[in-house]
Amino acid sequence: MATHTSGSDPLLMNKIAGAVLFAGLIAMASGFVAELLVHPKMLKENVYVVAVPEAAGAAAAGGAPKEIEPVAPLLASADVAKGEAAAKKCAACHSFDKGGANKVGPNLFNVVGGHRAHSATFSYSNTLAAMKDQNWDYEDLNKFLANPKAVVPATKMAFAGISSAKERADVIAYLRSLSDSPKPLP
Ligand code: HEC
């Protein structure tokens, strides 16, 4: 009897088993859906938390290039020897002596007060060459040395810039001294 009963049941048993499996699948699926719903929320919170200090940092970093401290007030007390030492980082690309050879960049003797693209023998970028009728005055050089690309877009001078106004003043005072008759201070 028992065998017969169970023999007639398998269909029903299959249906029940199928229903249980199906319910299980739905439970799993809703588990996934629930996770999908929960996780984006958690991500949003994390991104928000991280974004706060990042925004503050970006504002601080963005503040520096916007206003470049003028160099004129610093030049009177600038230190030519310190400028010469700081200009070591330019020496990979520039020579400083009178009649010195062009390297990656032009020789820099007599550049202060001279016209932009002042070397007759160096092959400048088109942008700098097109600025030939402007002179390198102290504030121009100050801005250029703070951020070369901002003053001469697409410049060939692959140099990030000097962020310290004091150091730029020292370097410009040194560049000024590279002349038979240095330009008057501003
Ligand atoms: C990676 C090489 C490189 C470094 C480092 C570099 N320069 Fe230059 N510099 C150049 C090149 C190349 C040019 C020509 C730019 C152009 O044609 O746009 C140039 C142009 C200049 C000019 C304009 C010259 C002119 O005749 O108008 C000045 C001034 C100058 N550099 C100063 C400096 C100083 C000061 C430093 C160091 C603080 C420095 N450079 C570091 C490659 C460099």
PDB file of C-alpha atoms and ligand atoms in Angstrom:
ATOM      1  CA  MET A   1       0.000   0.000   0.000  1.00  0.00           C
ATOM      2  CA  ALA A   2       2.644   2.344   1.124  1.00  0.00           C
ATOM      3  CA  THR A   3       4.641   1.652  -1.965  1.00  0.00           C
ATOM      4  CA  HIS A   4       1.567   2.130  -4.102  1.00  0.00           C
ATOM      5  CA  THR A   5       0.705   5.447  -2.416  1.00  0.00           C
ATOM      6  CA  SER A   6       4.196   6.737  -2.764  1.00  0.00           C
ATOM      7  CA  GLY A   7       4.161   5.403  -6.312  1.00  0.00           C
ATOM      8  CA  SER A   8       1.169   7.556  -7.175  1.00  0.00           C
ATOM      9  CA  ASP A   9       2.628  10.556  -5.366  1.00  0.00           C
ATOM     10  CA  PRO A  10       5.802  11.325  -7.329  1.00  0.00           C
ATOM     11  CA  LEU A  11       3.975  13.704  -9.617  1.00  0.00           C
ATOM     12  CA  LEU A  12       2.689  15.636  -6.651  1.00  0.00           C
ATOM     13  CA  MET A  13       6.071  15.352  -4.963  1.00  0.00           C
ATOM     14  CA  ASN A  14       7.692  16.792  -8.083  1.00  0.00           C
ATOM     15  CA  LYS A  15       5.260  19.661  -8.106  1.00  0.00           C
ATOM     16  CA  ILE A  16       5.959  20.370  -4.448  1.00  0.00           C
ATOM     17  CA  ALA A  17       9.692  20.092  -4.951  1.00  0.00           C
ATOM     18  CA  GLY A  18       9.392  22.366  -7.955  1.00  0.00           C
ATOM     19  CA  ALA A  19       7.416  24.891  -5.978  1.00  0.00           C
ATOM     20  CA  VAL A  20       9.974  24.820  -3.171  1.00  0.00           C
ATOM     21  CA  LEU A  21      12.829  25.268  -5.635  1.00  0.00           C
ATOM     22  CA  PHE A  22      10.994  28.065  -7.373  1.00  0.00           C
ATOM     23  CA  ALA A  23      10.326  29.789  -4.049  1.00  0.00           C
ATOM     24  CA  GLY A  24      14.002  29.340  -3.231  1.00  0.00           C
ATOM     25  CA  LEU A  25      15.017  30.890  -6.539  1.00  0.00           C
ATOM     26  CA  ILE A  26      12.717  33.834  -5.955  1.00  0.00           C
ATOM     27  CA  ALA A  27      14.167  34.259  -2.476  1.00  0.00           C
ATOM     28  CA  MET A  28      17.697  34.213  -3.920  1.00  0.00           C
ATOM     29  CA  ALA A  29      16.747  36.564  -6.718  1.00  0.00           C
ATOM     30  CA  SER A  30      15.167  39.006  -4.314  1.00  0.00           C
ATOM     31  CA  GLY A  31      18.289  38.657  -2.195  1.00  0.00           C
ATOM     32  CA  PHE A  32      20.335  39.826  -5.195  1.00  0.00           C
ATOM     33  CA  VAL A  33      17.891  42.607  -5.911  1.00  0.00           C
ATOM     34  CA  ALA A  34      18.014  43.653  -2.270  1.00  0.00           C
ATOM     35  CA  GLU A  35      21.804  43.701  -2.415  1.00  0.00           C
ATOM     36  CA  LEU A  36      21.771  45.727  -5.605  1.00  0.00           C
ATOM     37  CA  LEU A  37      19.444  48.186  -3.935  1.00  0.00           C
ATOM     38  CA  VAL A  38      21.502  48.415  -0.748  1.00  0.00           C
ATOM     39  CA  HIS A  39      24.993  48.585  -2.250  1.00  0.00           C
ATOM     40  CA  PRO A  40      24.554  51.619  -4.497  1.00  0.00           C
ATOM     41  CA  LYS A  41      23.337  53.481  -1.417  1.00  0.00           C
ATOM     42  CA  MET A  42      26.468  52.534   0.469  1.00  0.00           C
ATOM     43  CA  LEU A  43      28.634  53.544  -2.502  1.00  0.00           C
ATOM     44  CA  LYS A  44      26.932  56.878  -2.747  1.00  0.00           C
ATOM     45  CA  GLU A  45      27.709  57.572   0.879  1.00  0.00           C
ATOM     46  CA  ASN A  46      31.371  56.635   0.441  1.00  0.00           C
ATOM     47  CA  VAL A  47      31.807  58.757  -2.651  1.00  0.00           C
ATOM     48  CA  TYR A  48      30.217  61.682  -0.891  1.00  0.00           C
ATOM     49  CA  VAL A  49      32.499  61.349   2.135  1.00  0.00           C
ATOM     50  CA  VAL A  50      35.605  61.143  -0.078  1.00  0.00           C
ATOM     51  CA  ALA A  51      34.452  64.001  -2.266  1.00  0.00           C
ATOM     52  CA  VAL A  52      34.463  66.516   0.581  1.00  0.00           C
ATOM     53  CA  PRO A  53      38.216  66.622   1.299  1.00  0.00           C
ATOM     54  CA  GLU A  54      38.894  66.252  -2.432  1.00  0.00           C
ATOM     55  CA  ALA A  55      36.848  69.333  -3.228  1.00  0.00           C
ATOM     56  CA  ALA A  56      38.675  71.251  -0.506  1.00  0.00           C
ATOM     57  CA  GLY A  57      42.033  70.097  -1.886  1.00  0.00           C
ATOM     58  CA  ALA A  58      41.085  71.041  -5.441  1.00  0.00           C
ATOM     59  CA  ALA A  59      40.024  74.484  -4.277  1.00  0.00           C
ATOM     60  CA  ALA A  60      43.340  74.966  -2.495  1.00  0.00           C
ATOM     61  CA  ALA A  61      45.337  73.734  -5.500  1.00  0.00           C
ATOM     62  CA  GLY A  62      43.210  75.778  -7.895  1.00  0.00           C
ATOM     63  CA  GLY A  63      43.766  78.877  -5.798  1.00  0.00           C
ATOM     64  CA  ALA A  64      47.519  78.934  -6.334  1.00  0.00           C
ATOM     65  CA  PRO A  65      47.797  79.287 -10.127  1.00  0.00           C
ATOM     66  CA  LYS A  66      44.891  81.723 -10.301  1.00  0.00           C
ATOM     67  CA  GLU A  67      46.777  84.510  -8.577  1.00  0.00           C
ATOM     68  CA  ILE A  68      50.501  84.537  -9.073  1.00  0.00           C
ATOM     69  CA  GLU A  69      52.212  86.657  -6.472  1.00  0.00           C
ATOM     70  CA  PRO A  70      53.906  89.649  -8.188  1.00  0.00           C
ATOM     71  CA  VAL A  71      57.675  89.441  -8.184  1.00  0.00           C
ATOM     72  CA  ALA A  72      58.495  93.168  -8.174  1.00  0.00           C
ATOM     73  CA  PRO A  73      58.247  93.652  -4.364  1.00  0.00           C
ATOM     74  CA  LEU A  74      60.479  90.600  -3.820  1.00  0.00           C
ATOM     75  CA  LEU A  75      63.233  91.519  -6.285  1.00  0.00           C
ATOM     76  CA  ALA A  76      64.944  94.146  -4.120  1.00  0.00           C
ATOM     77  CA  SER A  77      65.704  91.522  -1.473  1.00  0.00           C
ATOM     78  CA  ALA A  78      66.186  88.620  -3.893  1.00  0.00           C
ATOM     79  CA  ASP A  79      69.343  86.549  -3.561  1.00  0.00           C
ATOM     80  CA  VAL A  80      71.307  86.082  -6.817  1.00  0.00           C
ATOM     81  CA  ALA A  81      73.446  83.250  -5.350  1.00  0.00           C
ATOM     82  CA  LYS A  82      70.347  81.350  -4.241  1.00  0.00           C
ATOM     83  CA  GLY A  83      68.845  81.962  -7.673  1.00  0.00           C
ATOM     84  CA  GLU A  84      71.927  80.517  -9.334  1.00  0.00           C
ATOM     85  CA  ALA A  85      71.660  77.434  -7.105  1.00  0.00           C
ATOM     86  CA  ALA A  86      67.941  77.062  -7.867  1.00  0.00           C
ATOM     87  CA  ALA A  87      68.658  77.445 -11.588  1.00  0.00           C
ATOM     88  CA  LYS A  88      70.502  74.111 -11.502  1.00  0.00           C
ATOM     89  CA  LYS A  89      67.117  72.603 -12.327  1.00  0.00           C
ATOM     90  CA  CYS A  90      67.073  74.626 -15.547  1.00  0.00           C
ATOM     91  CA  ALA A  91      70.611  73.632 -16.533  1.00  0.00           C
ATOM     92  CA  ALA A  92      69.551  70.313 -18.068  1.00  0.00           C
ATOM     93  CA  CYS A  93      67.945  72.363 -20.836  1.00  0.00           C
ATOM     94  CA  HIS A  94      69.559  75.825 -20.665  1.00  0.00           C
ATOM     95  CA  SER A  95      73.058  77.276 -20.691  1.00  0.00           C
ATOM     96  CA  PHE A  96      73.524  80.662 -18.996  1.00  0.00           C
ATOM     97  CA  ASP A  97      76.927  81.934 -20.149  1.00  0.00           C
ATOM     98  CA  LYS A  98      77.423  84.582 -22.818  1.00  0.00           C
ATOM     99  CA  GLY A  99      77.486  82.868 -26.212  1.00  0.00           C
ATOM    100  CA  GLY A 100      76.594  79.519 -24.594  1.00  0.00           C
ATOM    101  CA  ALA A 101      75.144  76.774 -26.756  1.00  0.00           C
ATOM    102  CA  ASN A 102      71.458  76.095 -27.065  1.00  0.00           C
ATOM    103  CA  LYS A 103      70.504  72.776 -25.487  1.00  0.00           C
ATOM    104  CA  VAL A 104      66.940  71.453 -25.236  1.00  0.00           C
ATOM    105  CA  GLY A 105      66.099  75.103 -24.594  1.00  0.00           C
ATOM    106  CA  PRO A 106      67.763  78.355 -25.737  1.00  0.00           C
ATOM    107  CA  ASN A 107      70.775  79.987 -24.069  1.00  0.00           C
ATOM    108  CA  LEU A 108      69.460  82.405 -21.426  1.00  0.00           C
ATOM    109  CA  PHE A 109      72.123  85.129 -21.424  1.00  0.00           C
ATOM    110  CA  ASN A 110      70.474  88.533 -21.707  1.00  0.00           C
ATOM    111  CA  VAL A 111      66.942  87.139 -21.642  1.00  0.00           C
ATOM    112  CA  VAL A 112      65.572  89.600 -19.028  1.00  0.00           C
ATOM    113  CA  GLY A 113      64.168  92.635 -20.816  1.00  0.00           C
ATOM    114  CA  GLY A 114      64.898  91.067 -24.178  1.00  0.00           C
ATOM    115  CA  HIS A 115      62.165  90.139 -26.604  1.00  0.00           C
ATOM    116  CA  ARG A 116      60.477  86.790 -26.315  1.00  0.00           C
ATOM    117  CA  ALA A 117      62.155  84.084 -28.378  1.00  0.00           C
ATOM    118  CA  HIS A 118      65.319  86.163 -27.977  1.00  0.00           C
ATOM    119  CA  SER A 119      67.768  83.654 -29.425  1.00  0.00           C
ATOM    120  CA  ALA A 120      68.356  83.981 -33.166  1.00  0.00           C
ATOM    121  CA  THR A 121      69.588  80.397 -33.405  1.00  0.00           C
ATOM    122  CA  PHE A 122      67.024  78.438 -31.382  1.00  0.00           C
ATOM    123  CA  SER A 123      64.023  76.759 -32.976  1.00  0.00           C
ATOM    124  CA  TYR A 124      61.145  77.937 -30.770  1.00  0.00           C
ATOM    125  CA  SER A 125      57.600  76.644 -30.551  1.00  0.00           C
ATOM    126  CA  ASN A 126      55.210  78.445 -32.889  1.00  0.00           C
ATOM    127  CA  THR A 127      53.441  80.075 -29.935  1.00  0.00           C
ATOM    128  CA  LEU A 128      56.568  81.577 -28.426  1.00  0.00           C
ATOM    129  CA  ALA A 129      57.962  82.552 -31.829  1.00  0.00           C
ATOM    130  CA  ALA A 130      54.697  84.408 -32.527  1.00  0.00           C
ATOM    131  CA  MET A 131      55.225  86.480 -29.337  1.00  0.00           C
ATOM    132  CA  LYS A 132      58.526  87.914 -30.583  1.00  0.00           C
ATOM    133  CA  ASP A 133      57.364  91.530 -30.371  1.00  0.00           C
ATOM    134  CA  GLN A 134      56.641  91.268 -26.617  1.00  0.00           C
ATOM    135  CA  ASN A 135      59.455  91.729 -24.127  1.00  0.00           C
ATOM    136  CA  TRP A 136      60.242  89.504 -21.156  1.00  0.00           C
ATOM    137  CA  ASP A 137      59.621  91.986 -18.368  1.00  0.00           C
ATOM    138  CA  TYR A 138      59.865  90.920 -14.736  1.00  0.00           C
ATOM    139  CA  GLU A 139      56.188  90.055 -14.225  1.00  0.00           C
ATOM    140  CA  ASP A 140      55.996  88.165 -17.536  1.00  0.00           C
ATOM    141  CA  LEU A 141      58.955  86.048 -16.542  1.00  0.00           C
ATOM    142  CA  ASN A 142      57.463  85.597 -13.084  1.00  0.00           C
ATOM    143  CA  LYS A 143      54.248  84.201 -14.563  1.00  0.00           C
ATOM    144  CA  PHE A 144      56.107  82.111 -17.126  1.00  0.00           C
ATOM    145  CA  LEU A 145      58.352  80.524 -14.500  1.00  0.00           C
ATOM    146  CA  ALA A 146      55.365  79.864 -12.226  1.00  0.00           C
ATOM    147  CA  ASN A 147      53.500  78.035 -14.985  1.00  0.00           C
ATOM    148  CA  PRO A 148      55.143  78.025 -18.448  1.00  0.00           C
ATOM    149  CA  LYS A 149      52.104  76.582 -20.254  1.00  0.00           C
ATOM    150  CA  ALA A 150      49.780  79.280 -18.907  1.00  0.00           C
ATOM    151  CA  VAL A 151      51.853  82.069 -20.484  1.00  0.00           C
ATOM    152  CA  VAL A 152      52.994  80.282 -23.648  1.00  0.00           C
ATOM    153  CA  PRO A 153      50.363  77.700 -24.628  1.00  0.00           C
ATOM    154  CA  ALA A 154      51.894  74.593 -26.233  1.00  0.00           C
ATOM    155  CA  THR A 155      55.365  75.768 -25.217  1.00  0.00           C
ATOM    156  CA  LYS A 156      58.272  73.411 -25.870  1.00  0.00           C
ATOM    157  CA  MET A 157      59.483  74.075 -22.336  1.00  0.00           C
ATOM    158  CA  ALA A 158      58.498  70.875 -20.515  1.00  0.00           C
ATOM    159  CA  PHE A 159      58.894  72.283 -17.024  1.00  0.00           C
ATOM    160  CA  ALA A 160      56.185  72.246 -14.346  1.00  0.00           C
ATOM    161  CA  GLY A 161      57.087  75.641 -12.910  1.00  0.00           C
ATOM    162  CA  ILE A 162      58.445  77.049  -9.640  1.00  0.00           C
ATOM    163  CA  SER A 163      55.656  77.385  -7.074  1.00  0.00           C
ATOM    164  CA  SER A 164      57.547  79.521  -4.550  1.00  0.00           C
ATOM    165  CA  ALA A 165      57.415  83.265  -5.328  1.00  0.00           C
ATOM    166  CA  LYS A 166      60.613  83.778  -3.310  1.00  0.00           C
ATOM    167  CA  GLU A 167      62.464  81.198  -5.397  1.00  0.00           C
ATOM    168  CA  ARG A 168      61.148  82.723  -8.638  1.00  0.00           C
ATOM    169  CA  ALA A 169      62.415  86.125  -7.461  1.00  0.00           C
ATOM    170  CA  ASP A 170      65.856  84.645  -6.742  1.00  0.00           C
ATOM    171  CA  VAL A 171      65.979  82.926 -10.146  1.00  0.00           C
ATOM    172  CA  ILE A 172      64.850  86.094 -11.963  1.00  0.00           C
ATOM    173  CA  ALA A 173      67.458  88.138 -10.069  1.00  0.00           C
ATOM    174  CA  TYR A 174      70.048  85.606 -11.247  1.00  0.00           C
ATOM    175  CA  LEU A 175      68.774  85.752 -14.857  1.00  0.00           C
ATOM    176  CA  ARG A 176      68.934  89.564 -14.671  1.00  0.00           C
ATOM    177  CA  SER A 177      72.593  89.369 -13.663  1.00  0.00           C
ATOM    178  CA  LEU A 178      73.366  87.431 -16.878  1.00  0.00           C
ATOM    179  CA  SER A 179      73.995  90.535 -18.950  1.00  0.00           C
ATOM    180  CA  ASP A 180      76.733  93.002 -19.773  1.00  0.00           C
ATOM    181  CA  SER A 181      74.348  95.744 -18.640  1.00  0.00           C
ATOM    182  CA  PRO A 182      71.613  94.312 -16.357  1.00  0.00           C
ATOM    183  CA  LYS A 183      68.190  95.954 -16.696  1.00  0.00           C
ATOM    184  CA  PRO A 184      67.181  98.294 -13.847  1.00  0.00           C
ATOM    185  CA  LEU A 185      65.101  96.740 -11.101  1.00  0.00           C
ATOM    186  CA  PRO A 186      61.405  97.671 -11.232  1.00  0.00           C
TER     187      PRO A 186
HETATM  188  C1  HEC B   1      62.954  70.278 -19.848  1.00  0.00           C
HETATM  189  C2  HEC B   1      63.743  71.353 -20.406  1.00  0.00           C
HETATM  190  C3  HEC B   1      63.612  72.713 -19.757  1.00  0.00           C
HETATM  191  C4  HEC B   1      63.737  73.064 -18.443  1.00  0.00           C
HETATM  192  C5  HEC B   1      63.987  72.151 -17.244  1.00  0.00           C
HETATM  193  C6  HEC B   1      63.632  74.497 -18.386  1.00  0.00           C
HETATM  194  N1  HEC B   1      63.423  75.002 -19.631  1.00  0.00           N
HETATM  195 FE1  HEC B   1      63.200  76.955 -20.120  1.00  0.00          FE
HETATM  196  N2  HEC B   1      62.853  76.475 -22.047  1.00  0.00           N
HETATM  197  C7  HEC B   1      62.895  75.205 -22.558  1.00  0.00           C
HETATM  198  C8  HEC B   1      62.489  75.224 -23.948  1.00  0.00           C
HETATM  199  C9  HEC B   1      62.415  74.015 -24.886  1.00  0.00           C
HETATM  200  C10 HEC B   1      62.211  76.580 -24.240  1.00  0.00           C
HETATM  201  C11 HEC B   1      61.644  77.122 -25.551  1.00  0.00           C
HETATM  202  C12 HEC B   1      60.164  77.205 -25.357  1.00  0.00           C
HETATM  203  C13 HEC B   1      59.347  77.373 -26.616  1.00  0.00           C
HETATM  204  O1  HEC B   1      59.914  77.448 -27.717  1.00  0.00           O
HETATM  205  O2  HEC B   1      58.114  77.423 -26.462  1.00  0.00           O
HETATM  206  C14 HEC B   1      62.437  77.339 -23.023  1.00  0.00           C
HETATM  207  C15 HEC B   1      62.271  78.707 -22.918  1.00  0.00           C
HETATM  208  C16 HEC B   1      62.602  79.452 -21.800  1.00  0.00           C
HETATM  209  C17 HEC B   1      62.585  80.899 -21.721  1.00  0.00           C
HETATM  210  C18 HEC B   1      62.186  81.844 -22.833  1.00  0.00           C
HETATM  211  C19 HEC B   1      63.405  82.132 -23.652  1.00  0.00           C
HETATM  212  C20 HEC B   1      63.193  83.077 -24.796  1.00  0.00           C
HETATM  213  O3  HEC B   1      64.134  83.257 -25.576  1.00  0.00           O
HETATM  214  O4  HEC B   1      62.101  83.645 -24.934  1.00  0.00           O
HETATM  215  C21 HEC B   1      63.014  81.232 -20.476  1.00  0.00           C
HETATM  216  C22 HEC B   1      63.163  82.627 -19.900  1.00  0.00           C
HETATM  217  C23 HEC B   1      63.279  79.994 -19.773  1.00  0.00           C
HETATM  218  N3  HEC B   1      63.036  78.924 -20.615  1.00  0.00           N
HETATM  219  C24 HEC B   1      63.725  79.933 -18.471  1.00  0.00           C
HETATM  220  C25 HEC B   1      63.863  78.744 -17.753  1.00  0.00           C
HETATM  221  C26 HEC B   1      64.230  78.685 -16.360  1.00  0.00           C
HETATM  222  C27 HEC B   1      64.602  79.882 -15.515  1.00  0.00           C
HETATM  223  C28 HEC B   1      64.199  77.371 -16.006  1.00  0.00           C
HETATM  224  C29 HEC B   1      64.452  76.760 -14.638  1.00  0.00           C
HETATM  225  C30 HEC B   1      63.707  77.294 -13.553  1.00  0.00           C
HETATM  226  C31 HEC B   1      63.838  76.597 -17.187  1.00  0.00           C
HETATM  227  N4  HEC B   1      63.637  77.468 -18.221  1.00  0.00           N
HETATM  228  C32 HEC B   1      63.732  75.228 -17.227  1.00  0.00           C
HETATM  229  C33 HEC B   1      63.250  74.039 -21.882  1.00  0.00           C
HETATM  230  C34 HEC B   1      63.408  73.950 -20.502  1.00  0.00           C
END
